Every structure is written in structure tokens, then in C-alpha cells.
Amino acid sequence: MVHLLPISSDNKEVKIRLQTFVPYITPDRQISYDIPPVRQMFRVKTSRLVFLNPDKQEITFDESTRLNGIEIQMDNGRFLTVGKTYRIENQEQPGGALIAELFTKSNLTNDKMLCIFRPFNFHRKTSGVPLYQRWRCSAFCD
């Protein structure tokens, strides 16, 4: 089994050299353990998922944070747009339970973005990907 992890998006060619346990005779009548390399072309696409990194490690779900939200700073992601509301779900696949909304308020000078975070539901580390480490955000409204 081969596991490939791309570092950039584009057309990529992978060449894998393999060997056999038992030698075989090549077309030019020599003994070899090496078989011809396997070549495969891949088209690597960018992901629609955005993983965000907030400055607060824990956010308490209560009535005041649900109504007013809490200000947090996040890394300035390339998919985030100022003045837009994003939906945060509890799973990577579409159709997950709504955990929170994230409103992007303004850009800061330290390559961060000031946001308002409004939690709507509980989310624990044991119930999946920790909310404060990896958030799945999809566009919610303009």
C-alpha cells in the first residue's frame, strides 16, 4: 500500500520502483529483481475545507455567548472574506449538526482576522475532531 500526501495542487506524476522476491529473466536475458517502474498521473485539486486556528482554546456555551457571541482572533485564511458569516459543523461531510457561526469582522495587522464566534451547540473532543483545533467551515450566508 502506498500513501501519497501532496504539498501543492497541479498535475503530478508518481513513479514507483518495485522489486520482486523471486528473480526473473529480463527481455535481454539477464536476471533481475527490479521490475519496470510503475508510473501514474494524478490531478491534485485544492480542498474546499478550511481548517482554522483560533486564539482561544476553549469557548463556553451559554446564553450570552449564544446571543452576543465572543470576539476571537484567527489566522487569516485565504478563503475567509471580511463581513461574511460562516457555518461550523461537527463533521467534515456536508449536512452535519450546526455547532457555531463565525462572523469575520475585520483584518488585523498581525496576519490575523478579528471574528465574532456564536456557539449554538456543545462539542467535545471525544465526539470527533476538536472544535478548537480543526473547524469545518462552509459558506452560510452573505
mmCIF file with all atom_site columns, C-alpha atoms in Angstrom:
data_model
loop_
_atom_site.group_PDB
_atom_site.id
_atom_site.type_symbol
_atom_site.label_atom_id
_atom_site.label_alt_id
_atom_site.label_comp_id
_atom_site.label_asym_id
_atom_site.label_entity_id
_atom_site.label_seq_id
_atom_site.pdbx_PDB_ins_code
_atom_site.Cartn_x
_atom_site.Cartn_y
_atom_site.Cartn_z
_atom_site.occupancy
_atom_site.B_iso_or_equiv
_atom_site.pdbx_formal_charge
_atom_site.auth_seq_id
_atom_site.auth_comp_id
_atom_site.auth_asym_id
_atom_site.auth_atom_id
_atom_site.pdbx_PDB_model_num
ATOM 1   C CA . MET A 1 1   ? 0.000   0.000   0.000   1.00 0.00 ? 1   MET A CA 1
ATOM 2   C CA . VAL A 1 2   ? 1.279   3.467   -0.900  1.00 0.00 ? 2   VAL A CA 1
ATOM 3   C CA . HIS A 1 3   ? 0.093   6.629   0.853   1.00 0.00 ? 3   HIS A CA 1
ATOM 4   C CA . LEU A 1 4   ? 0.676   9.895   -1.023  1.00 0.00 ? 4   LEU A CA 1
ATOM 5   C CA . LEU A 1 5   ? 0.350   13.325  0.555   1.00 0.00 ? 5   LEU A CA 1
ATOM 6   C CA . PRO A 1 6   ? 0.502   16.255  -1.902  1.00 0.00 ? 6   PRO A CA 1
ATOM 7   C CA . ILE A 1 7   ? 2.040   19.593  -0.964  1.00 0.00 ? 7   ILE A CA 1
ATOM 8   C CA . SER A 1 8   ? 0.705   21.577  -3.916  1.00 0.00 ? 8   SER A CA 1
ATOM 9   C CA . SER A 1 9   ? -2.142  21.392  -6.408  1.00 0.00 ? 9   SER A CA 1
ATOM 10  C CA . ASP A 1 10  ? -1.354  20.601  -10.045 1.00 0.00 ? 10  ASP A CA 1
ATOM 11  C CA . ASN A 1 11  ? -0.858  17.594  -12.320 1.00 0.00 ? 11  ASN A CA 1
ATOM 12  C CA . LYS A 1 12  ? 1.633   15.241  -10.681 1.00 0.00 ? 12  LYS A CA 1
ATOM 13  C CA . GLU A 1 13  ? 3.398   12.142  -11.944 1.00 0.00 ? 13  GLU A CA 1
ATOM 14  C CA . VAL A 1 14  ? 4.361   9.438   -9.478  1.00 0.00 ? 14  VAL A CA 1
ATOM 15  C CA . LYS A 1 15  ? 6.992   6.874   -10.394 1.00 0.00 ? 15  LYS A CA 1
ATOM 16  C CA . ILE A 1 16  ? 7.393   3.890   -8.066  1.00 0.00 ? 16  ILE A CA 1
ATOM 17  C CA . ARG A 1 17  ? 10.214  1.389   -8.365  1.00 0.00 ? 17  ARG A CA 1
ATOM 18  C CA . LEU A 1 18  ? 9.346   -2.128  -7.217  1.00 0.00 ? 18  LEU A CA 1
ATOM 19  C CA . GLN A 1 19  ? 11.313  -5.326  -6.698  1.00 0.00 ? 19  GLN A CA 1
ATOM 20  C CA . THR A 1 20  ? 10.248  -8.952  -6.680  1.00 0.00 ? 20  THR A CA 1
ATOM 21  C CA . PHE A 1 21  ? 11.154  -11.612 -4.124  1.00 0.00 ? 21  PHE A CA 1
ATOM 22  C CA . VAL A 1 22  ? 11.960  -14.110 -6.858  1.00 0.00 ? 22  VAL A CA 1
ATOM 23  C CA . PRO A 1 23  ? 14.308  -13.131 -9.687  1.00 0.00 ? 23  PRO A CA 1
ATOM 24  C CA . TYR A 1 24  ? 13.086  -13.221 -13.258 1.00 0.00 ? 24  TYR A CA 1
ATOM 25  C CA . ILE A 1 25  ? 14.744  -13.089 -16.673 1.00 0.00 ? 25  ILE A CA 1
ATOM 26  C CA . THR A 1 26  ? 14.516  -9.752  -18.471 1.00 0.00 ? 26  THR A CA 1
ATOM 27  C CA . PRO A 1 27  ? 13.939  -9.472  -22.265 1.00 0.00 ? 27  PRO A CA 1
ATOM 28  C CA . ASP A 1 28  ? 17.704  -9.032  -22.740 1.00 0.00 ? 28  ASP A CA 1
ATOM 29  C CA . ARG A 1 29  ? 18.266  -12.369 -20.899 1.00 0.00 ? 29  ARG A CA 1
ATOM 30  C CA . GLN A 1 30  ? 19.587  -11.070 -17.603 1.00 0.00 ? 30  GLN A CA 1
ATOM 31  C CA . ILE A 1 31  ? 18.441  -11.990 -14.113 1.00 0.00 ? 31  ILE A CA 1
ATOM 32  C CA . SER A 1 32  ? 16.837  -9.130  -12.235 1.00 0.00 ? 32  SER A CA 1
ATOM 33  C CA . TYR A 1 33  ? 14.789  -8.414  -9.144  1.00 0.00 ? 33  TYR A CA 1
ATOM 34  C CA . ASP A 1 34  ? 13.726  -4.980  -10.426 1.00 0.00 ? 34  ASP A CA 1
ATOM 35  C CA . ILE A 1 35  ? 10.547  -4.699  -12.440 1.00 0.00 ? 35  ILE A CA 1
ATOM 36  C CA . PRO A 1 36  ? 9.853   -1.712  -14.710 1.00 0.00 ? 36  PRO A CA 1
ATOM 37  C CA . PRO A 1 37  ? 8.755   1.363   -12.723 1.00 0.00 ? 37  PRO A CA 1
ATOM 38  C CA . VAL A 1 38  ? 5.049   1.979   -12.295 1.00 0.00 ? 38  VAL A CA 1
ATOM 39  C CA . ARG A 1 39  ? 4.046   5.469   -13.479 1.00 0.00 ? 39  ARG A CA 1
ATOM 40  C CA . GLN A 1 40  ? 0.765   7.124   -12.607 1.00 0.00 ? 40  GLN A CA 1
ATOM 41  C CA . MET A 1 41  ? -0.504  10.644  -13.323 1.00 0.00 ? 41  MET A CA 1
ATOM 42  C CA . PHE A 1 42  ? -2.691  12.439  -10.748 1.00 0.00 ? 42  PHE A CA 1
ATOM 43  C CA . ARG A 1 43  ? -4.515  15.734  -10.769 1.00 0.00 ? 43  ARG A CA 1
ATOM 44  C CA . VAL A 1 44  ? -4.362  17.225  -7.277  1.00 0.00 ? 44  VAL A CA 1
ATOM 45  C CA . LYS A 1 45  ? -7.200  19.650  -6.523  1.00 0.00 ? 45  LYS A CA 1
ATOM 46  C CA . THR A 1 46  ? -7.405  22.143  -3.686  1.00 0.00 ? 46  THR A CA 1
ATOM 47  C CA . SER A 1 47  ? -9.749  21.266  -0.857  1.00 0.00 ? 47  SER A CA 1
ATOM 48  C CA . ARG A 1 48  ? -12.962 23.136  -0.181  1.00 0.00 ? 48  ARG A CA 1
ATOM 49  C CA . LEU A 1 49  ? -12.456 22.543  3.537   1.00 0.00 ? 49  LEU A CA 1
ATOM 50  C CA . VAL A 1 50  ? -10.794 25.256  5.582   1.00 0.00 ? 50  VAL A CA 1
ATOM 51  C CA . PHE A 1 51  ? -9.098  24.434  8.868   1.00 0.00 ? 51  PHE A CA 1
ATOM 52  C CA . LEU A 1 52  ? -8.924  27.495  11.105  1.00 0.00 ? 52  LEU A CA 1
ATOM 53  C CA . ASN A 1 53  ? -6.729  28.247  14.104  1.00 0.00 ? 53  ASN A CA 1
ATOM 54  C CA . PRO A 1 54  ? -8.416  30.421  16.784  1.00 0.00 ? 54  PRO A CA 1
ATOM 55  C CA . ASP A 1 55  ? -6.556  32.154  19.622  1.00 0.00 ? 55  ASP A CA 1
ATOM 56  C CA . LYS A 1 56  ? -8.898  30.779  22.324  1.00 0.00 ? 56  LYS A CA 1
ATOM 57  C CA . GLN A 1 57  ? -8.537  27.123  23.232  1.00 0.00 ? 57  GLN A CA 1
ATOM 58  C CA . GLU A 1 58  ? -11.945 26.753  24.892  1.00 0.00 ? 58  GLU A CA 1
ATOM 59  C CA . ILE A 1 59  ? -15.209 28.610  24.439  1.00 0.00 ? 59  ILE A CA 1
ATOM 60  C CA . THR A 1 60  ? -18.041 28.209  26.931  1.00 0.00 ? 60  THR A CA 1
ATOM 61  C CA . PHE A 1 61  ? -21.519 27.646  25.552  1.00 0.00 ? 61  PHE A CA 1
ATOM 62  C CA . ASP A 1 62  ? -24.012 29.770  27.498  1.00 0.00 ? 62  ASP A CA 1
ATOM 63  C CA . GLU A 1 63  ? -26.911 32.118  26.756  1.00 0.00 ? 63  GLU A CA 1
ATOM 64  C CA . SER A 1 64  ? -24.824 35.312  26.486  1.00 0.00 ? 64  SER A CA 1
ATOM 65  C CA . THR A 1 65  ? -22.277 33.827  24.055  1.00 0.00 ? 65  THR A CA 1
ATOM 66  C CA . ARG A 1 66  ? -25.105 32.282  22.036  1.00 0.00 ? 66  ARG A CA 1
ATOM 67  C CA . LEU A 1 67  ? -26.834 35.663  21.622  1.00 0.00 ? 67  LEU A CA 1
ATOM 68  C CA . ASN A 1 68  ? -23.921 38.132  21.549  1.00 0.00 ? 68  ASN A CA 1
ATOM 69  C CA . GLY A 1 69  ? -21.021 35.923  20.524  1.00 0.00 ? 69  GLY A CA 1
ATOM 70  C CA . ILE A 1 70  ? -17.430 36.246  21.661  1.00 0.00 ? 70  ILE A CA 1
ATOM 71  C CA . GLU A 1 71  ? -14.583 38.032  19.881  1.00 0.00 ? 71  GLU A CA 1
ATOM 72  C CA . ILE A 1 72  ? -11.710 35.805  18.821  1.00 0.00 ? 72  ILE A CA 1
ATOM 73  C CA . GLN A 1 73  ? -8.678  36.177  16.579  1.00 0.00 ? 73  GLN A CA 1
ATOM 74  C CA . MET A 1 74  ? -7.985  33.637  13.860  1.00 0.00 ? 74  MET A CA 1
ATOM 75  C CA . ASP A 1 75  ? -5.274  33.064  11.298  1.00 0.00 ? 75  ASP A CA 1
ATOM 76  C CA . ASN A 1 76  ? -6.105  34.944  8.127   1.00 0.00 ? 76  ASN A CA 1
ATOM 77  C CA . GLY A 1 77  ? -7.270  32.112  5.874   1.00 0.00 ? 77  GLY A CA 1
ATOM 78  C CA . ARG A 1 78  ? -7.282  32.549  2.126   1.00 0.00 ? 78  ARG A CA 1
ATOM 79  C CA . PHE A 1 79  ? -10.936 31.521  1.854   1.00 0.00 ? 79  PHE A CA 1
ATOM 80  C CA . LEU A 1 80  ? -12.221 33.869  4.569   1.00 0.00 ? 80  LEU A CA 1
ATOM 81  C CA . THR A 1 81  ? -13.887 37.090  3.461   1.00 0.00 ? 81  THR A CA 1
ATOM 82  C CA . VAL A 1 82  ? -14.429 40.084  5.755   1.00 0.00 ? 82  VAL A CA 1
ATOM 83  C CA . GLY A 1 83  ? -18.088 40.731  6.573   1.00 0.00 ? 83  GLY A CA 1
ATOM 84  C CA . LYS A 1 84  ? -19.290 37.200  5.885   1.00 0.00 ? 84  LYS A CA 1
ATOM 85  C CA . THR A 1 85  ? -20.887 34.609  8.174   1.00 0.00 ? 85  THR A CA 1
ATOM 86  C CA . TYR A 1 86  ? -19.627 31.019  8.091   1.00 0.00 ? 86  TYR A CA 1
ATOM 87  C CA . ARG A 1 87  ? -21.289 27.862  9.381   1.00 0.00 ? 87  ARG A CA 1
ATOM 88  C CA . ILE A 1 88  ? -19.264 25.482  11.589  1.00 0.00 ? 88  ILE A CA 1
ATOM 89  C CA . GLU A 1 89  ? -20.414 21.867  11.625  1.00 0.00 ? 89  GLU A CA 1
ATOM 90  C CA . ASN A 1 90  ? -19.427 18.884  13.743  1.00 0.00 ? 90  ASN A CA 1
ATOM 91  C CA . GLN A 1 91  ? -18.171 16.761  10.839  1.00 0.00 ? 91  GLN A CA 1
ATOM 92  C CA . GLU A 1 92  ? -16.261 17.111  7.600   1.00 0.00 ? 92  GLU A CA 1
ATOM 93  C CA . GLN A 1 93  ? -19.064 15.760  5.402   1.00 0.00 ? 93  GLN A CA 1
ATOM 94  C CA . PRO A 1 94  ? -21.863 18.177  4.448   1.00 0.00 ? 94  PRO A CA 1
ATOM 95  C CA . GLY A 1 95  ? -25.062 18.055  6.477   1.00 0.00 ? 95  GLY A CA 1
ATOM 96  C CA . GLY A 1 96  ? -23.541 17.922  9.958   1.00 0.00 ? 96  GLY A CA 1
ATOM 97  C CA . ALA A 1 97  ? -25.087 19.434  13.055  1.00 0.00 ? 97  ALA A CA 1
ATOM 98  C CA . LEU A 1 98  ? -24.612 23.187  13.425  1.00 0.00 ? 98  LEU A CA 1
ATOM 99  C CA . ILE A 1 99  ? -22.055 23.868  16.159  1.00 0.00 ? 99  ILE A CA 1
ATOM 100 C CA . ALA A 1 100 ? -21.476 27.594  15.702  1.00 0.00 ? 100 ALA A CA 1
ATOM 101 C CA . GLU A 1 101 ? -21.424 30.601  13.394  1.00 0.00 ? 101 GLU A CA 1
ATOM 102 C CA . LEU A 1 102 ? -18.321 32.622  12.678  1.00 0.00 ? 102 LEU A CA 1
ATOM 103 C CA . PHE A 1 103 ? -18.667 36.232  11.517  1.00 0.00 ? 103 PHE A CA 1
ATOM 104 C CA . THR A 1 104 ? -15.491 37.767  10.103  1.00 0.00 ? 104 THR A CA 1
ATOM 105 C CA . LYS A 1 105 ? -15.364 41.328  11.407  1.00 0.00 ? 105 LYS A CA 1
ATOM 106 C CA . SER A 1 106 ? -12.046 42.814  10.205  1.00 0.00 ? 106 SER A CA 1
ATOM 107 C CA . ASN A 1 107 ? -8.440  42.115  9.220   1.00 0.00 ? 107 ASN A CA 1
ATOM 108 C CA . LEU A 1 108 ? -5.727  42.803  11.787  1.00 0.00 ? 108 LEU A CA 1
ATOM 109 C CA . THR A 1 109 ? -2.142  43.882  11.120  1.00 0.00 ? 109 THR A CA 1
ATOM 110 C CA . ASN A 1 110 ? -0.569  40.680  12.521  1.00 0.00 ? 110 ASN A CA 1
ATOM 111 C CA . ASP A 1 111 ? -1.986  38.485  9.696   1.00 0.00 ? 111 ASP A CA 1
ATOM 112 C CA . LYS A 1 112 ? -4.961  37.630  11.891  1.00 0.00 ? 112 LYS A CA 1
ATOM 113 C CA . MET A 1 113 ? -8.661  38.221  11.460  1.00 0.00 ? 113 MET A CA 1
ATOM 114 C CA . LEU A 1 114 ? -10.997 39.538  14.158  1.00 0.00 ? 114 LEU A CA 1
ATOM 115 C CA . CYS A 1 115 ? -14.137 37.396  14.285  1.00 0.00 ? 115 CYS A CA 1
ATOM 116 C CA . ILE A 1 116 ? -17.300 37.007  16.323  1.00 0.00 ? 116 ILE A CA 1
ATOM 117 C CA . PHE A 1 117 ? -17.934 33.402  17.324  1.00 0.00 ? 117 PHE A CA 1
ATOM 118 C CA . ARG A 1 118 ? -21.501 32.363  18.260  1.00 0.00 ? 118 ARG A CA 1
ATOM 119 C CA . PRO A 1 119 ? -21.818 28.808  19.621  1.00 0.00 ? 119 PRO A CA 1
ATOM 120 C CA . PHE A 1 120 ? -25.163 27.057  19.165  1.00 0.00 ? 120 PHE A CA 1
ATOM 121 C CA . ASN A 1 121 ? -24.406 23.551  20.369  1.00 0.00 ? 121 ASN A CA 1
ATOM 122 C CA . PHE A 1 122 ? -21.994 21.571  22.532  1.00 0.00 ? 122 PHE A CA 1
ATOM 123 C CA . HIS A 1 123 ? -18.949 19.905  21.011  1.00 0.00 ? 123 HIS A CA 1
ATOM 124 C CA . ARG A 1 124 ? -16.431 17.762  22.893  1.00 0.00 ? 124 ARG A CA 1
ATOM 125 C CA . LYS A 1 125 ? -13.028 16.402  21.930  1.00 0.00 ? 125 LYS A CA 1
ATOM 126 C CA . THR A 1 126 ? -14.342 12.862  22.334  1.00 0.00 ? 126 THR A CA 1
ATOM 127 C CA . SER A 1 127 ? -17.145 13.408  19.808  1.00 0.00 ? 127 SER A CA 1
ATOM 128 C CA . GLY A 1 128 ? -14.863 13.956  16.853  1.00 0.00 ? 128 GLY A CA 1
ATOM 129 C CA . VAL A 1 129 ? -12.328 16.448  15.662  1.00 0.00 ? 129 VAL A CA 1
ATOM 130 C CA . PRO A 1 130 ? -11.701 19.006  18.452  1.00 0.00 ? 130 PRO A CA 1
ATOM 131 C CA . LEU A 1 131 ? -13.546 22.221  17.684  1.00 0.00 ? 131 LEU A CA 1
ATOM 132 C CA . TYR A 1 132 ? -10.645 24.425  18.694  1.00 0.00 ? 132 TYR A CA 1
ATOM 133 C CA . GLN A 1 133 ? -8.112  22.598  16.528  1.00 0.00 ? 133 GLN A CA 1
ATOM 134 C CA . ARG A 1 134 ? -9.916  21.955  13.262  1.00 0.00 ? 134 ARG A CA 1
ATOM 135 C CA . TRP A 1 135 ? -13.130 23.573  12.191  1.00 0.00 ? 135 TRP A CA 1
ATOM 136 C CA . ARG A 1 136 ? -15.006 22.742  9.043   1.00 0.00 ? 136 ARG A CA 1
ATOM 137 C CA . CYS A 1 137 ? -16.405 25.968  7.675   1.00 0.00 ? 137 CYS A CA 1
ATOM 138 C CA . SER A 1 138 ? -18.727 26.292  4.753   1.00 0.00 ? 138 SER A CA 1
ATOM 139 C CA . ALA A 1 139 ? -20.293 29.499  3.497   1.00 0.00 ? 139 ALA A CA 1
ATOM 140 C CA . PHE A 1 140 ? -23.513 30.165  5.356   1.00 0.00 ? 140 PHE A CA 1
ATOM 141 C CA . CYS A 1 141 ? -24.809 33.495  4.070   1.00 0.00 ? 141 CYS A CA 1
ATOM 142 C CA . ASP A 1 142 ? -23.608 36.832  2.667   1.00 0.00 ? 142 ASP A CA 1
#
